[in-house]
Amino acid sequence: MGRERAFVSVIVPTCGRLAGIARCLQALARQTYPADQMEVILVDDGSDGDVETAVFSLTLPFPVHCIRQSRRGPAAARNTGARRARGQLLAFTDDDCEPAPNWLTQLVSAHYHHPVAMLGGHTINANADNLYAAASQMLTNFVSQHSRHDPTQPPFFPSNNIAIPRQQFWQAGGFDETMPLAAGEDRAFCAHWIQQGWPLVFVPDAVVQHRQLLNGWSFWQQQWRYGRGAWQWRQRYAGERGRKVANWRFYWQLIRYPGTAVTGPQRLPLTILFLIAQIAVGTGYTYEKLKRKSPSSEGPA
């Protein structure tokens, strides 16, 4: 007899990207994993769009549950979806992502071999002609990969391509809802996960395409937001564990990364964007630090 298949709940937070949601759901409909062993939970984080109409216009082989909440951020949206989920394995992706057909099959296979591990897949840029999207994804992949190989750093997986056993998810406390930005909440959750003594396992064949529609301004805003999230995460993590969060070698390797990983005409502009990103991150970090020290500050924003 074969082993019993895990029932999987795929949780997707969304905030108004209706075209992206349609592409995400269509990609999930192409999964090789049995459709009767999965459900999709969309959590609308206070958007102005009609998510339900967009969903129900599609013909899908699995049930889709739409939940609407007031805008509280992606961390709260993921927790809302997890509360509704009935799967023993929770898979998370985002509304601008398109999982490859064998995404769930790869994650479930890894889950059988590592039943209490957080599983993270490989995410690639889906907009090859968009330098801002390419730089953003390269930055995220570098930081995640570096964290998994540097013993002085807490490893982490970005939350748009992970799977987590439901029981352990709640034992780790879920995502920190006091971090309302789409920045840093996944690093904080991974730090809490490590504190429980559970492993993080990289599943390179669980591929997600990330279709970011970025321009110069939205790229800056994204990295600035990451800087704000980095300050919030650092206060929680460094305060609890006392571990050094980063050092000069990390930043030197990061700035050099496009020059070593990319060939051809994109090398120089990507290197420049990496430098710009670090300025934006530093600006956001400083803003959040000063904001939290201000007497008029009233919690996270």
Tab-separated table of C-alpha atoms in Angstrom:
chain	number	residue	atom	x	y	z
A	1	MET	CA	0.000	0.000	0.000
A	2	GLY	CA	1.197	3.505	-0.788
A	3	ARG	CA	1.480	6.161	1.833
A	4	GLU	CA	-1.529	8.384	2.426
A	5	ARG	CA	-1.427	11.712	0.612
A	6	ALA	CA	-1.364	14.815	2.765
A	7	PHE	CA	-4.255	17.223	2.365
A	8	VAL	CA	-2.744	20.618	1.546
A	9	SER	CA	-4.199	24.066	2.160
A	10	VAL	CA	-2.673	26.679	-0.143
A	11	ILE	CA	-2.957	30.120	1.458
A	12	VAL	CA	-2.681	33.241	-0.683
A	13	PRO	CA	-2.934	36.736	0.826
A	14	THR	CA	-4.049	39.344	-1.694
A	15	CYS	CA	-4.638	43.057	-1.822
A	16	GLY	CA	-6.244	44.035	-5.090
A	17	ARG	CA	-4.070	42.363	-7.738
A	18	LEU	CA	-6.939	40.679	-9.582
A	19	ALA	CA	-4.960	39.780	-12.707
A	20	GLY	CA	-2.233	38.298	-10.541
A	21	ILE	CA	-4.744	36.248	-8.562
A	22	ALA	CA	-6.150	34.811	-11.784
A	23	ARG	CA	-2.674	33.799	-12.982
A	24	CYS	CA	-1.849	32.304	-9.576
A	25	LEU	CA	-5.037	30.234	-9.489
A	26	GLN	CA	-4.545	29.048	-13.059
A	27	ALA	CA	-1.028	27.932	-12.146
A	28	LEU	CA	-2.394	26.072	-9.121
A	29	ALA	CA	-4.987	24.428	-11.387
A	30	ARG	CA	-2.094	22.945	-13.382
A	31	GLN	CA	-0.602	21.202	-10.347
A	32	THR	CA	0.258	17.528	-10.741
A	33	TYR	CA	-0.814	17.004	-7.132
A	34	PRO	CA	-4.368	15.573	-6.900
A	35	ALA	CA	-6.934	18.363	-6.873
A	36	ASP	CA	-9.107	16.453	-4.402
A	37	GLN	CA	-6.256	16.627	-1.880
A	38	MET	CA	-5.955	20.405	-1.845
A	39	GLU	CA	-7.868	23.591	-1.212
A	40	VAL	CA	-7.010	27.222	-1.838
A	41	ILE	CA	-7.740	29.963	0.673
A	42	LEU	CA	-7.614	33.547	-0.577
A	43	VAL	CA	-7.481	36.216	2.101
A	44	ASP	CA	-8.406	39.659	0.802
A	45	ASP	CA	-6.563	42.135	3.007
A	46	GLY	CA	-8.985	45.031	2.658
A	47	SER	CA	-8.584	45.651	-1.072
A	48	ASP	CA	-10.962	47.669	-3.243
A	49	GLY	CA	-11.203	44.941	-5.884
A	50	ASP	CA	-13.912	42.321	-6.248
A	51	VAL	CA	-11.805	39.243	-5.539
A	52	GLU	CA	-14.734	36.832	-5.321
A	53	THR	CA	-16.054	37.771	-8.758
A	54	ALA	CA	-12.593	37.334	-10.263
A	55	VAL	CA	-12.264	33.917	-8.640
A	56	PHE	CA	-15.678	32.558	-9.496
A	57	SER	CA	-15.257	33.500	-13.145
A	58	LEU	CA	-12.612	30.755	-13.345
A	59	THR	CA	-13.189	27.022	-13.677
A	60	LEU	CA	-10.975	25.365	-11.081
A	61	PRO	CA	-10.634	21.716	-10.011
A	62	PHE	CA	-10.340	22.460	-6.279
A	63	PRO	CA	-12.393	24.439	-3.759
A	64	VAL	CA	-11.479	28.086	-3.281
A	65	HIS	CA	-12.465	29.877	-0.081
A	66	CYS	CA	-12.451	33.685	-0.135
A	67	ILE	CA	-12.091	35.505	3.168
A	68	ARG	CA	-12.173	39.274	3.521
A	69	GLN	CA	-10.614	41.172	6.410
A	70	SER	CA	-9.870	44.809	7.167
A	71	ARG	CA	-6.392	45.824	6.071
A	72	ARG	CA	-4.007	44.406	8.659
A	73	GLY	CA	-1.074	43.310	6.521
A	74	PRO	CA	0.109	40.025	4.994
A	75	ALA	CA	1.166	38.467	8.311
A	76	ALA	CA	-2.371	38.756	9.678
A	77	ALA	CA	-3.816	37.608	6.339
A	78	ARG	CA	-1.723	34.438	6.374
A	79	ASN	CA	-2.799	33.694	9.934
A	80	THR	CA	-6.439	34.247	8.958
A	81	GLY	CA	-6.026	31.738	6.145
A	82	ALA	CA	-4.305	29.248	8.431
A	83	ARG	CA	-7.213	29.413	10.897
A	84	ARG	CA	-9.610	28.510	8.091
A	85	ALA	CA	-7.396	25.748	6.683
A	86	ARG	CA	-8.189	22.078	7.147
A	87	GLY	CA	-4.985	20.686	5.615
A	88	GLN	CA	-2.277	19.143	7.743
A	89	LEU	CA	0.245	20.936	5.514
A	90	LEU	CA	-0.014	24.687	4.885
A	91	ALA	CA	1.533	25.962	1.655
A	92	PHE	CA	1.983	29.711	1.231
A	93	THR	CA	2.440	31.757	-1.912
A	94	ASP	CA	1.505	35.283	-3.021
A	95	ASP	CA	-0.882	36.845	-5.505
A	96	ASP	CA	1.938	37.800	-7.891
A	97	CYS	CA	3.349	34.270	-7.965
A	98	GLU	CA	2.815	31.316	-10.296
A	99	PRO	CA	3.869	27.934	-8.870
A	100	ALA	CA	5.309	25.389	-11.299
A	101	PRO	CA	3.105	22.328	-12.004
A	102	ASN	CA	5.060	20.045	-9.653
A	103	TRP	CA	5.325	22.609	-6.841
A	104	LEU	CA	3.000	20.883	-4.382
A	105	THR	CA	4.220	17.412	-5.348
A	106	GLN	CA	7.783	18.427	-4.478
A	107	LEU	CA	6.783	20.058	-1.192
A	108	VAL	CA	4.642	17.117	-0.075
A	109	SER	CA	7.411	14.657	-0.958
A	110	ALA	CA	9.845	16.668	1.160
A	111	HIS	CA	7.263	16.822	3.954
A	112	TYR	CA	7.160	13.014	4.148
A	113	HIS	CA	10.929	12.928	4.615
A	114	HIS	CA	11.014	15.913	7.017
A	115	PRO	CA	7.632	15.901	8.809
A	116	VAL	CA	8.374	18.732	11.269
A	117	ALA	CA	10.430	20.926	8.939
A	118	MET	CA	9.574	24.222	7.331
A	119	LEU	CA	10.057	23.720	3.607
A	120	GLY	CA	11.193	26.456	1.261
A	121	GLY	CA	11.319	26.310	-2.510
A	122	HIS	CA	13.247	28.140	-5.216
A	123	THR	CA	11.730	31.388	-6.482
A	124	ILE	CA	12.683	32.881	-9.841
A	125	ASN	CA	11.953	36.179	-11.529
A	126	ALA	CA	9.188	35.843	-14.121
A	127	ASN	CA	9.858	39.247	-15.738
A	128	ALA	CA	13.230	38.749	-17.403
A	129	ASP	CA	13.063	42.110	-19.198
A	130	ASN	CA	12.359	44.098	-16.025
A	131	LEU	CA	15.684	44.996	-14.399
A	132	TYR	CA	13.971	46.177	-11.215
A	133	ALA	CA	12.175	42.851	-10.812
A	134	ALA	CA	15.393	40.978	-11.589
A	135	ALA	CA	17.337	42.973	-8.998
A	136	SER	CA	14.614	42.532	-6.378
A	137	GLN	CA	14.483	38.759	-6.796
A	138	MET	CA	18.284	38.445	-6.876
A	139	LEU	CA	18.515	40.394	-3.629
A	140	THR	CA	15.929	38.222	-1.899
A	141	ASN	CA	17.503	34.998	-3.131
A	142	PHE	CA	20.971	36.140	-2.075
A	143	VAL	CA	19.880	37.048	1.449
A	144	SER	CA	17.956	33.784	1.875
A	145	GLN	CA	20.789	31.652	0.499
A	146	HIS	CA	23.387	33.486	2.578
A	147	SER	CA	21.332	33.008	5.739
A	148	ARG	CA	21.228	29.237	5.184
A	149	HIS	CA	25.011	28.948	4.858
A	150	ASP	CA	26.224	31.445	7.461
A	151	PRO	CA	26.170	29.894	10.954
A	152	THR	CA	26.093	33.372	12.523
A	153	GLN	CA	22.795	34.185	10.804
A	154	PRO	CA	19.277	32.856	11.413
A	155	PRO	CA	18.200	31.049	8.219
A	156	PHE	CA	14.995	32.120	6.545
A	157	PHE	CA	12.749	31.403	3.586
A	158	PRO	CA	10.653	34.100	1.874
A	159	SER	CA	6.979	33.553	2.599
A	160	ASN	CA	5.887	33.374	-1.058
A	161	ASN	CA	7.229	29.820	-1.429
A	162	ILE	CA	7.019	27.801	1.785
A	163	ALA	CA	5.134	24.875	3.296
A	164	ILE	CA	4.673	24.309	7.023
A	165	PRO	CA	2.994	21.551	9.056
A	166	ARG	CA	-0.120	23.129	10.537
A	167	GLN	CA	0.461	21.883	14.088
A	168	GLN	CA	3.998	23.255	14.201
A	169	PHE	CA	2.868	26.494	12.541
A	170	TRP	CA	0.667	27.336	15.506
A	171	GLN	CA	3.132	26.027	18.067
A	172	ALA	CA	5.600	28.547	16.626
A	173	GLY	CA	2.993	31.276	17.109
A	174	GLY	CA	2.058	31.941	13.492
A	175	PHE	CA	3.188	35.123	11.784
A	176	ASP	CA	3.749	38.149	14.006
A	177	GLU	CA	0.732	40.387	13.409
A	178	THR	CA	2.458	43.339	15.081
A	179	MET	CA	4.575	43.511	11.904
A	180	PRO	CA	2.001	44.788	9.387
A	181	LEU	CA	4.398	45.525	6.533
A	182	ALA	CA	5.164	43.123	3.708
A	183	ALA	CA	8.708	43.073	5.033
A	184	GLY	CA	10.523	41.178	7.762
A	185	GLU	CA	7.556	39.130	8.967
A	186	ASP	CA	8.897	35.983	7.296
A	187	ARG	CA	12.325	36.441	8.881
A	188	ALA	CA	10.727	36.878	12.302
A	189	PHE	CA	8.648	33.728	11.843
A	190	CYS	CA	11.692	31.715	10.774
A	191	ALA	CA	13.579	32.944	13.843
A	192	HIS	CA	10.720	31.746	16.064
A	193	TRP	CA	10.708	28.440	14.187
A	194	ILE	CA	14.412	27.903	14.847
A	195	GLN	CA	13.856	28.657	18.532
A	196	GLN	CA	11.516	25.655	18.666
A	197	GLY	CA	14.364	23.426	17.491
A	198	TRP	CA	12.778	22.554	14.148
A	199	PRO	CA	14.702	22.523	10.858
A	200	LEU	CA	14.330	24.492	7.657
A	201	VAL	CA	14.757	22.355	4.542
A	202	PHE	CA	15.412	23.804	1.098
A	203	VAL	CA	13.487	22.110	-1.732
A	204	PRO	CA	15.126	23.419	-4.934
A	205	ASP	CA	12.682	21.692	-7.279
A	206	ALA	CA	9.656	23.420	-5.704
A	207	VAL	CA	9.742	26.363	-8.090
A	208	VAL	CA	7.624	29.501	-8.052
A	209	GLN	CA	7.763	32.246	-10.670
A	210	HIS	CA	7.500	35.698	-9.117
A	211	ARG	CA	5.922	38.248	-11.471
A	212	GLN	CA	6.763	41.608	-9.922
A	213	LEU	CA	5.675	44.704	-11.846
A	214	LEU	CA	8.279	47.163	-10.621
A	215	ASN	CA	9.576	50.500	-11.835
A	216	GLY	CA	12.226	52.735	-10.311
A	217	TRP	CA	9.914	54.273	-7.711
A	218	SER	CA	8.163	51.064	-6.663
A	219	PHE	CA	11.559	49.324	-6.422
A	220	TRP	CA	12.774	52.070	-4.073
A	221	GLN	CA	9.570	51.863	-2.015
A	222	GLN	CA	9.887	48.089	-1.748
A	223	GLN	CA	13.474	48.243	-0.513
A	224	TRP	CA	12.664	51.132	1.841
A	225	ARG	CA	9.864	49.010	3.284
A	226	TYR	CA	12.305	46.114	3.672
A	227	GLY	CA	14.532	48.457	5.672
A	228	ARG	CA	11.649	49.285	7.991
A	229	GLY	CA	10.866	45.595	8.393
A	230	ALA	CA	14.544	44.874	9.035
A	231	TRP	CA	14.540	47.248	12.002
A	232	GLN	CA	11.400	45.646	13.427
A	233	TRP	CA	12.798	42.161	12.926
A	234	ARG	CA	16.190	43.082	14.364
A	235	GLN	CA	14.636	44.438	17.554
A	236	ARG	CA	12.755	41.193	18.090
A	237	TYR	CA	15.481	38.801	17.038
A	238	ALA	CA	18.618	40.513	18.345
A	239	GLY	CA	16.796	41.395	21.559
A	240	GLU	CA	15.726	37.790	22.164
A	241	ARG	CA	18.852	35.992	21.032
A	242	GLY	CA	21.613	38.581	21.249
A	243	ARG	CA	23.031	37.366	17.944
A	244	LYS	CA	24.727	39.727	15.531
A	245	VAL	CA	22.362	40.254	12.616
A	246	ALA	CA	24.848	41.146	9.873
A	247	ASN	CA	28.459	42.198	9.370
A	248	TRP	CA	30.525	44.007	6.769
A	249	ARG	CA	31.404	40.782	4.926
A	250	PHE	CA	27.743	40.166	4.226
A	251	TYR	CA	27.268	43.592	2.638
A	252	TRP	CA	30.502	43.296	0.664
A	253	GLN	CA	29.405	39.939	-0.753
A	254	LEU	CA	25.943	41.326	-1.492
A	255	ILE	CA	27.225	44.320	-3.478
A	256	ARG	CA	29.623	42.083	-5.429
A	257	TYR	CA	26.978	39.454	-6.171
A	258	PRO	CA	25.678	40.779	-9.534
A	259	GLY	CA	29.236	40.967	-10.822
A	260	THR	CA	29.857	37.315	-10.020
A	261	ALA	CA	26.419	35.873	-10.827
A	262	VAL	CA	25.527	37.781	-13.999
A	263	THR	CA	27.261	38.052	-17.357
A	264	GLY	CA	26.515	40.401	-20.209
A	265	PRO	CA	25.072	43.910	-20.353
A	266	GLN	CA	22.832	43.526	-17.285
A	267	ARG	CA	25.771	43.186	-14.902
A	268	LEU	CA	26.460	46.908	-14.431
A	269	PRO	CA	22.842	48.127	-14.108
A	270	LEU	CA	22.068	45.315	-11.658
A	271	THR	CA	25.102	46.262	-9.572
A	272	ILE	CA	23.893	49.873	-9.524
A	273	LEU	CA	20.414	48.743	-8.474
A	274	PHE	CA	21.942	46.658	-5.670
A	275	LEU	CA	23.685	49.808	-4.419
A	276	ILE	CA	20.482	51.851	-4.695
A	277	ALA	CA	18.611	49.118	-2.829
A	278	GLN	CA	21.036	49.301	0.080
A	279	ILE	CA	20.574	53.067	0.286
A	280	ALA	CA	16.793	52.567	0.320
A	281	VAL	CA	17.043	49.824	2.949
A	282	GLY	CA	19.276	52.002	5.114
A	283	THR	CA	16.897	54.944	4.761
A	284	GLY	CA	13.887	52.809	5.712
A	285	TYR	CA	15.776	51.284	8.639
A	286	THR	CA	16.717	54.726	9.971
A	287	TYR	CA	13.182	56.037	9.469
A	288	GLU	CA	11.674	53.173	11.461
A	289	LYS	CA	14.278	53.518	14.200
A	290	LEU	CA	13.623	57.244	14.621
A	291	LYS	CA	9.863	56.752	14.327
A	292	ARG	CA	9.818	54.212	17.150
A	293	LYS	CA	11.880	56.510	19.360
A	294	SER	CA	9.483	59.407	18.789
A	295	PRO	CA	7.111	60.033	21.757
A	296	SER	CA	4.234	60.519	19.304
A	297	SER	CA	4.703	57.073	17.759
A	298	GLU	CA	1.616	54.895	18.194
A	299	GLY	CA	2.647	51.366	17.276
A	300	PRO	CA	3.542	49.930	13.890
A	301	ALA	CA	2.371	51.586	10.672
